[in-house]
Amino acid sequence: MTNTETIILRALIEKDTGFVSGSALARDLGMSRVAVWQHMEKMRGHGFEFEAVRARGYRLLKRPDTLYRDLIFAYLASRKLHFDLFYHEELDSTNDEAARQLASGRDAPFVVVARRQTRGRGRFGRVWHSEDNGNLYISFAFRPRLEPARMQTFTLWMGVNVCELIANFTRSTPGLKWPNDILFDGRKAGGMLTEARMDADQIRDLVFGLGLNLNSAGDAWPGPLSRRATALAEHPQTPLDINKFTAALIGRVLDAYEQFLSGTYVKTFATRWHEYDLLRGKTIKLLHGTETIAGTAAGIDDEGSLILKTERGRTERFRAGEVTIEKK
Ligand code: BTN
């Protein structure tokens, strides 16, 4: 996984704004200084800027604002890599690619990321717009061997972790709309799509897909979507380092998965969900199968079911459905 560019970038990142000696780099890599320089020239063509100062070496001035494989690996350096990361310029869907790899017997966990998708999918077979626009399309593949009933909280738990990470990166607070939407100021910034294959009494394998609008411009979406969608970069107006964020996300999701498997997440799960819960106390409509139920959302329970105080005066719990928030 680690190639020359990853090593160069890792050395530069570690120095932050400081200089890395060209001869030390050349020595560590076992190549000439000219060869190091040639690698840096290649990276310049992908949105990097370096400063070269005689007798001091190189430093990193600018990083690309779209995905760059070797930079993700450079950021992941401090983490022991017990997983594979497959990077693609283009895929039909990262979820589909992860499912294909699982079906062919690949060891899990592994991660699939793409700069763009031609058939990005959301829940209910909806299209997930996946241009090459500085946004993130990523899927995580697992083989959890758990009872299917345990899956109910999986996406919600991942949502909590993604939101906590976003909050750390952006200093602004995203919200979760049960069960799988990530919103900012009422607009959708991300969506999660978990797909599992079952054996009789066990989950055989599982793909967790996340689409997150990081850096796309406000006019990036077609037609009515432009009113409903937003990107993280609009909220505090500064573009995120997509590669740094992606590396942190991978670490976070893999840790969250371990906590899910061991069951330790249960202690804090519902409380942490409530921190980001956008529905609690809101008047909503829930489309559940063919039925629409109106009421006031009252949070989730430990099993991840939505608690609804219905207009009929009852408190009911729902495992699935699609929510619309009623305008006041
Ligand atoms: C939704 O809001 O309905 C879920 C959207 C999930 C989109 C992501 S993008 C990466 C992964 N690949 C897909 O085809 N879909 C998910």
GROMACS .gro file of C-alpha atoms and ligand atoms in nm:
model
  344
    1MET     CA    1   0.000   0.000   0.000
    2THR     CA    2   0.283   0.236   0.086
    3ASN     CA    3   0.451   0.374  -0.222
    4THR     CA    4   0.708   0.647  -0.280
    5GLU     CA    5   0.455   0.930  -0.296
    6THR     CA    6   0.291   0.818   0.026
    7ILE     CA    7   0.630   0.823   0.200
    8ILE     CA    8   0.714   1.170   0.065
    9LEU     CA    9   0.374   1.305   0.165
   10ARG     CA   10   0.390   1.147   0.508
   11ALA     CA   11   0.727   1.314   0.574
   12LEU     CA   12   0.592   1.651   0.460
   13ILE     CA   13   0.273   1.621   0.665
   14GLU     CA   14   0.467   1.527   0.976
   15LYS     CA   15   0.668   1.848   0.944
   16ASP     CA   16   0.345   2.045   0.896
   17THR     CA   17   0.471   2.386   0.777
   18GLY     CA   18   0.836   2.295   0.831
   19PHE     CA   19   1.092   2.178   0.575
   20VAL     CA   20   1.192   1.821   0.491
   21SER     CA   21   1.545   1.772   0.368
   22GLY     CA   22   1.558   1.652   0.007
   23SER     CA   23   1.874   1.449   0.069
   24ALA     CA   24   1.721   1.281   0.379
   25LEU     CA   25   1.413   1.190   0.172
   26ALA     CA   26   1.634   1.055  -0.108
   27ARG     CA   27   1.838   0.853   0.140
   28ASP     CA   28   1.528   0.707   0.314
   29LEU     CA   29   1.375   0.615  -0.020
   30GLY     CA   30   1.699   0.480  -0.163
   31MET     CA   31   1.675   0.699  -0.471
   32SER     CA   32   1.842   1.008  -0.615
   33ARG     CA   33   1.733   1.362  -0.526
   34VAL     CA   34   1.636   1.410  -0.889
   35ALA     CA   35   1.405   1.109  -0.864
   36VAL     CA   36   1.242   1.257  -0.549
   37TRP     CA   37   1.195   1.585  -0.731
   38GLN     CA   38   1.035   1.402  -1.027
   39HIS     CA   39   0.777   1.247  -0.794
   40MET     CA   40   0.696   1.589  -0.657
   41GLU     CA   41   0.660   1.728  -1.007
   42LYS     CA   42   0.407   1.456  -1.080
   43MET     CA   43   0.210   1.549  -0.768
   44ARG     CA   44   0.212   1.915  -0.870
   45GLY     CA   45  -0.004   1.812  -1.163
   46HIS     CA   46  -0.265   1.684  -0.913
   47GLY     CA   47  -0.314   1.999  -0.709
   48PHE     CA   48  -0.015   1.992  -0.472
   49GLU     CA   49   0.215   2.290  -0.431
   50PHE     CA   50   0.559   2.256  -0.280
   51GLU     CA   51   0.817   2.513  -0.188
   52ALA     CA   52   1.182   2.419  -0.248
   53VAL     CA   53   1.448   2.619  -0.062
   54ARG     CA   54   1.819   2.556  -0.109
   55ALA     CA   55   1.985   2.396   0.196
   56ARG     CA   56   1.649   2.356   0.374
   57GLY     CA   57   1.454   2.124   0.150
   58TYR     CA   58   1.085   2.103   0.065
   59ARG     CA   59   0.763   2.198   0.235
   60LEU     CA   60   0.400   2.146   0.151
   61LEU     CA   61   0.209   2.461   0.061
   62LYS     CA   62  -0.113   2.327  -0.088
   63ARG     CA   63  -0.300   1.996  -0.093
   64PRO     CA   64  -0.555   1.889  -0.355
   65ASP     CA   65  -0.921   1.944  -0.278
   66THR     CA   66  -1.029   1.619  -0.441
   67LEU     CA   67  -0.943   1.264  -0.336
   68TYR     CA   68  -0.581   1.163  -0.381
   69ARG     CA   69  -0.501   0.805  -0.294
   70ASP     CA   70  -0.146   0.849  -0.166
   71LEU     CA   71  -0.245   1.140   0.055
   72ILE     CA   72  -0.517   0.930   0.223
   73PHE     CA   73  -0.254   0.664   0.289
   74ALA     CA   74  -0.013   0.927   0.420
   75TYR     CA   75  -0.275   1.050   0.668
   76LEU     CA   76  -0.354   0.692   0.768
   77ALA     CA   77   0.011   0.628   0.845
   78SER     CA   78  -0.017   0.639   1.220
   79ARG     CA   79  -0.283   0.368   1.212
   80LYS     CA   80  -0.198   0.002   1.187
   81LEU     CA   81  -0.361  -0.100   0.864
   82HIS     CA   82  -0.560  -0.417   0.928
   83PHE     CA   83  -0.774  -0.355   0.625
   84ASP     CA   84  -0.739  -0.296   0.252
   85LEU     CA   85  -0.834   0.031   0.090
   86PHE     CA   86  -0.938   0.022  -0.275
   87TYR     CA   87  -0.928   0.355  -0.446
   88HIS     CA   88  -1.100   0.410  -0.783
   89GLU     CA   89  -1.126   0.710  -1.009
   90GLU     CA   90  -1.471   0.592  -1.117
   91LEU     CA   91  -1.709   0.314  -1.017
   92ASP     CA   92  -2.071   0.232  -1.080
   93SER     CA   93  -2.130   0.232  -0.703
   94THR     CA   94  -1.889   0.178  -0.415
   95ASN     CA   95  -2.157  -0.034  -0.243
   96ASP     CA   96  -2.186  -0.255  -0.552
   97GLU     CA   97  -1.809  -0.289  -0.582
   98ALA     CA   98  -1.781  -0.382  -0.213
   99ALA     CA   99  -2.058  -0.642  -0.258
  100ARG     CA  100  -1.880  -0.788  -0.563
  101GLN     CA  101  -1.554  -0.814  -0.371
  102LEU     CA  102  -1.728  -0.979  -0.076
  103ALA     CA  103  -1.900  -1.225  -0.309
  104SER     CA  104  -1.564  -1.313  -0.462
  105GLY     CA  105  -1.437  -1.406  -0.114
  106ARG     CA  106  -1.217  -1.109  -0.025
  107ASP     CA  107  -1.119  -1.082   0.342
  108ALA     CA  108  -1.303  -0.813   0.538
  109PRO     CA  109  -1.292  -0.545   0.660
  110PHE     CA  110  -1.200  -0.343   0.357
  111VAL     CA  111  -1.284   0.000   0.224
  112VAL     CA  112  -1.384   0.111  -0.127
  113VAL     CA  113  -1.366   0.476  -0.222
  114ALA     CA  114  -1.426   0.645  -0.556
  115ARG     CA  115  -1.390   0.997  -0.689
  116ARG     CA  116  -1.715   0.960  -0.878
  117GLN     CA  117  -1.993   0.706  -0.926
  118THR     CA  118  -2.195   0.647  -1.239
  119ARG     CA  119  -2.477   0.463  -1.059
  120GLY     CA  120  -2.465   0.593  -0.703
  121ARG     CA  121  -2.767   0.464  -0.513
  122GLY     CA  122  -2.964   0.583  -0.212
  123ARG     CA  123  -3.242   0.423  -0.011
  124PHE     CA  124  -3.549   0.303  -0.201
  125GLY     CA  125  -3.341   0.279  -0.520
  126ARG     CA  126  -3.307   0.655  -0.548
  127VAL     CA  127  -3.023   0.811  -0.744
  128TRP     CA  128  -2.733   0.950  -0.541
  129HIS     CA  129  -2.570   1.221  -0.751
  130SER     CA  130  -2.202   1.136  -0.757
  131GLU     CA  131  -2.008   1.375  -0.977
  132ASP     CA  132  -1.637   1.432  -0.935
  133ASN     CA  133  -1.694   1.745  -0.727
  134GLY     CA  134  -1.495   1.709  -0.408
  135ASN     CA  135  -1.756   1.496  -0.234
  136LEU     CA  136  -1.710   1.159  -0.074
  137TYR     CA  137  -1.843   0.821  -0.192
  138ILE     CA  138  -1.719   0.545   0.032
  139SER     CA  139  -1.822   0.195   0.139
  140PHE     CA  140  -1.701  -0.028   0.421
  141ALA     CA  141  -1.732  -0.405   0.393
  142PHE     CA  142  -1.760  -0.634   0.696
  143ARG     CA  143  -1.839  -0.994   0.780
  144PRO     CA  144  -1.997  -0.956   1.122
  145ARG     CA  145  -2.149  -1.303   1.185
  146LEU     CA  146  -2.418  -1.157   1.411
  147GLU     CA  147  -2.787  -1.227   1.444
  148PRO     CA  148  -2.984  -1.021   1.191
  149ALA     CA  149  -3.177  -0.852   1.476
  150ARG     CA  150  -2.856  -0.677   1.585
  151MET     CA  151  -2.852  -0.482   1.260
  152GLN     CA  152  -3.124  -0.243   1.357
  153THR     CA  153  -2.890  -0.007   1.537
  154PHE     CA  154  -2.597  -0.040   1.297
  155THR     CA  155  -2.662   0.254   1.063
  156LEU     CA  156  -2.774   0.474   1.352
  157TRP     CA  157  -2.456   0.401   1.545
  158MET     CA  158  -2.246   0.478   1.237
  159GLY     CA  159  -2.444   0.800   1.191
  160VAL     CA  160  -2.356   0.911   1.545
  161ASN     CA  161  -1.988   0.849   1.476
  162VAL     CA  162  -1.992   1.028   1.141
  163CYS     CA  163  -2.163   1.329   1.303
  164GLU     CA  164  -1.914   1.342   1.589
  165LEU     CA  165  -1.631   1.338   1.339
  166ILE     CA  166  -1.789   1.611   1.128
  167ALA     CA  167  -1.843   1.822   1.440
  168ASN     CA  168  -1.472   1.787   1.527
  169PHE     CA  169  -1.364   1.881   1.176
  170THR     CA  170  -1.596   2.170   1.103
  171ARG     CA  171  -1.678   2.316   1.445
  172SER     CA  172  -2.040   2.320   1.340
  173THR     CA  173  -2.305   2.073   1.435
  174PRO     CA  174  -2.471   1.840   1.188
  175GLY     CA  175  -2.803   1.675   1.263
  176LEU     CA  176  -2.933   1.322   1.218
  177LYS     CA  177  -3.270   1.258   1.065
  178TRP     CA  178  -3.370   0.905   1.156
  179PRO     CA  179  -3.267   0.667   1.026
  180ASN     CA  180  -2.998   0.757   0.774
  181ASP     CA  181  -2.978   1.125   0.680
  182ILE     CA  182  -2.714   1.379   0.784
  183LEU     CA  183  -2.838   1.737   0.763
  184PHE     CA  184  -2.710   2.091   0.808
  185ASP     CA  185  -2.961   2.371   0.855
  186GLY     CA  186  -3.243   2.153   0.728
  187ARG     CA  187  -3.060   2.048   0.412
  188LYS     CA  188  -2.919   1.708   0.333
  189ALA     CA  189  -2.539   1.684   0.345
  190GLY     CA  190  -2.505   1.307   0.362
  191GLY     CA  191  -2.680   0.976   0.342
  192MET     CA  192  -2.601   0.625   0.461
  193LEU     CA  193  -2.698   0.303   0.288
  194THR     CA  194  -2.640  -0.025   0.474
  195GLU     CA  195  -2.692  -0.344   0.279
  196ALA     CA  196  -2.657  -0.692   0.429
  197ARG     CA  197  -2.673  -1.044   0.298
  198MET     CA  198  -2.816  -1.302   0.534
  199ASP     CA  199  -2.769  -1.670   0.594
  200ALA     CA  200  -3.047  -1.842   0.783
  201ASP     CA  201  -2.962  -1.709   1.129
  202GLN     CA  202  -2.658  -1.490   1.069
  203ILE     CA  203  -2.547  -1.190   0.874
  204ARG     CA  204  -2.313  -1.321   0.608
  205ASP     CA  205  -2.174  -0.987   0.505
  206LEU     CA  206  -2.250  -0.621   0.528
  207VAL     CA  207  -2.175  -0.306   0.328
  208PHE     CA  208  -2.201   0.035   0.489
  209GLY     CA  209  -2.206   0.310   0.225
  210LEU     CA  210  -2.173   0.679   0.297
  211GLY     CA  211  -2.218   0.967   0.057
  212LEU     CA  212  -2.109   1.296   0.209
  213ASN     CA  213  -2.119   1.634   0.042
  214LEU     CA  214  -1.795   1.793   0.151
  215ASN     CA  215  -1.675   2.053  -0.092
  216SER     CA  216  -1.921   2.084  -0.379
  217ALA     CA  217  -2.040   2.431  -0.473
  218GLY     CA  218  -2.394   2.540  -0.393
  219ASP     CA  219  -2.503   2.507  -0.755
  220ALA     CA  220  -2.366   2.153  -0.792
  221TRP     CA  221  -2.701   1.971  -0.786
  222PRO     CA  222  -2.964   1.952  -1.054
  223GLY     CA  223  -3.307   2.117  -1.024
  224PRO     CA  224  -3.501   2.080  -0.700
  225LEU     CA  225  -3.207   1.906  -0.528
  226SER     CA  226  -3.027   2.240  -0.509
  227ARG     CA  227  -3.285   2.353  -0.250
  228ARG     CA  228  -3.259   2.033  -0.047
  229ALA     CA  229  -2.886   1.961  -0.058
  230THR     CA  230  -2.589   2.129   0.102
  231ALA     CA  231  -2.218   2.064   0.155
  232LEU     CA  232  -2.011   2.075   0.473
  233ALA     CA  233  -1.784   2.338   0.322
  234GLU     CA  234  -2.071   2.587   0.328
  235HIS     CA  235  -2.086   2.561   0.706
  236PRO     CA  236  -1.817   2.733   0.819
  237GLN     CA  237  -1.744   2.844   0.462
  238THR     CA  238  -1.401   2.684   0.441
  239PRO     CA  239  -1.325   2.381   0.225
  240LEU     CA  240  -1.239   2.069   0.418
  241ASP     CA  241  -0.926   1.870   0.351
  242ILE     CA  242  -1.113   1.577   0.193
  243ASN     CA  243  -0.815   1.340   0.218
  244LYS     CA  244  -0.751   1.412   0.584
  245PHE     CA  245  -1.121   1.378   0.657
  246THR     CA  246  -1.142   1.049   0.464
  247ALA     CA  247  -0.849   0.902   0.658
  248ALA     CA  248  -1.004   1.010   0.988
  249LEU     CA  249  -1.342   0.871   0.880
  250ILE     CA  250  -1.192   0.533   0.795
  251GLY     CA  251  -1.030   0.514   1.138
  252ARG     CA  252  -1.350   0.622   1.307
  253VAL     CA  253  -1.581   0.380   1.126
  254LEU     CA  254  -1.349   0.085   1.185
  255ASP     CA  255  -1.330   0.167   1.556
  256ALA     CA  256  -1.707   0.210   1.570
  257TYR     CA  257  -1.749  -0.130   1.406
  258GLU     CA  258  -1.532  -0.294   1.676
  259GLN     CA  259  -1.748  -0.130   1.944
  260PHE     CA  260  -2.057  -0.251   1.762
  261LEU     CA  261  -1.930  -0.609   1.750
  262SER     CA  262  -1.829  -0.614   2.115
  263GLY     CA  263  -2.156  -0.452   2.223
  264THR     CA  264  -1.978  -0.175   2.418
  265TYR     CA  265  -2.155   0.089   2.209
  266VAL     CA  266  -2.490   0.011   2.374
  267LYS     CA  267  -2.400   0.205   2.690
  268THR     CA  268  -2.377   0.541   2.515
  269PHE     CA  269  -2.554   0.488   2.187
  270ALA     CA  270  -2.901   0.636   2.250
  271THR     CA  271  -2.765   0.932   2.452
  272ARG     CA  272  -2.517   1.019   2.180
  273TRP     CA  273  -2.785   0.988   1.912
  274HIS     CA  274  -2.999   1.237   2.103
  275GLU     CA  275  -2.719   1.497   2.079
  276TYR     CA  276  -2.773   1.506   1.702
  277ASP     CA  277  -3.138   1.402   1.680
  278LEU     CA  278  -3.321   1.649   1.458
  279LEU     CA  279  -3.663   1.495   1.499
  280ARG     CA  280  -3.712   1.493   1.875
  281GLY     CA  281  -4.006   1.714   1.969
  282LYS     CA  282  -4.093   1.780   1.604
  283THR     CA  283  -4.425   1.715   1.439
  284ILE     CA  284  -4.357   1.458   1.173
  285LYS     CA  285  -4.519   1.222   0.928
  286LEU     CA  286  -4.384   0.870   0.904
  287LEU     CA  287  -4.438   0.668   0.589
  288HIS     CA  288  -4.441   0.310   0.714
  289GLY     CA  289  -4.514   0.063   0.438
  290THR     CA  290  -4.826   0.203   0.277
  291GLU     CA  291  -4.944   0.378   0.592
  292THR     CA  292  -4.870   0.738   0.690
  293ILE     CA  293  -4.868   0.807   1.062
  294ALA     CA  294  -4.860   1.159   1.205
  295GLY     CA  295  -4.731   1.250   1.548
  296THR     CA  296  -4.455   1.399   1.758
  297ALA     CA  297  -4.112   1.234   1.752
  298ALA     CA  298  -3.985   1.139   2.098
  299GLY     CA  299  -3.635   1.010   2.025
  300ILE     CA  300  -3.521   0.654   1.975
  301ASP     CA  301  -3.500   0.356   2.208
  302ASP     CA  302  -3.197   0.133   2.270
  303GLU     CA  303  -3.298  -0.086   1.977
  304GLY     CA  304  -3.290   0.212   1.743
  305SER     CA  305  -3.666   0.227   1.691
  306LEU     CA  306  -3.823   0.567   1.642
  307ILE     CA  307  -4.061   0.658   1.925
  308LEU     CA  308  -4.367   0.842   1.802
  309LYS     CA  309  -4.644   1.000   2.008
  310THR     CA  310  -4.918   0.959   1.755
  311GLU     CA  311  -5.210   1.190   1.696
  312ARG     CA  312  -5.428   0.909   1.831
  313GLY     CA  313  -5.258   0.967   2.169
  314ARG     CA  314  -5.055   0.647   2.171
  315THR     CA  315  -4.679   0.599   2.199
  316GLU     CA  316  -4.562   0.370   1.920
  317ARG     CA  317  -4.223   0.243   1.810
  318PHE     CA  318  -4.117   0.196   1.450
  319ARG     CA  319  -3.821   0.001   1.319
  320ALA     CA  320  -3.832   0.142   0.967
  321GLY     CA  321  -3.991   0.414   0.760
  322GLU     CA  322  -3.938   0.747   0.597
  323VAL     CA  323  -3.990   1.069   0.788
  324THR     CA  324  -4.107   1.409   0.671
  325ILE     CA  325  -4.082   1.700   0.912
  326GLU     CA  326  -4.399   1.906   0.908
  327LYS     CA  327  -4.357   2.279   0.849
  328LYS     CA  328  -4.495   2.494   1.131
  329BTN     C1  329  -2.959   0.782   0.111
  329BTN     O1  330  -2.959   0.895   0.163
  329BTN     O2  331  -3.062   0.735   0.061
  329BTN     C2  332  -2.832   0.701   0.115
  329BTN     C3  333  -2.729   0.751   0.018
  329BTN     C4  334  -2.603   0.665   0.017
  329BTN     C5  335  -2.506   0.706  -0.092
  329BTN     C6  336  -2.375   0.633  -0.080
  329BTN     S1  337  -2.248   0.703  -0.182
  329BTN     C7  338  -2.144   0.567  -0.147
  329BTN     C8  339  -2.231   0.444  -0.148
  329BTN     N1  340  -2.246   0.394  -0.285
  329BTN     C9  341  -2.372   0.402  -0.327
  329BTN     O3  342  -2.411   0.368  -0.441
  329BTN     N2  343  -2.449   0.454  -0.232
  329BTN    C10  344  -2.375   0.485  -0.112
   0.00000   0.00000   0.00000
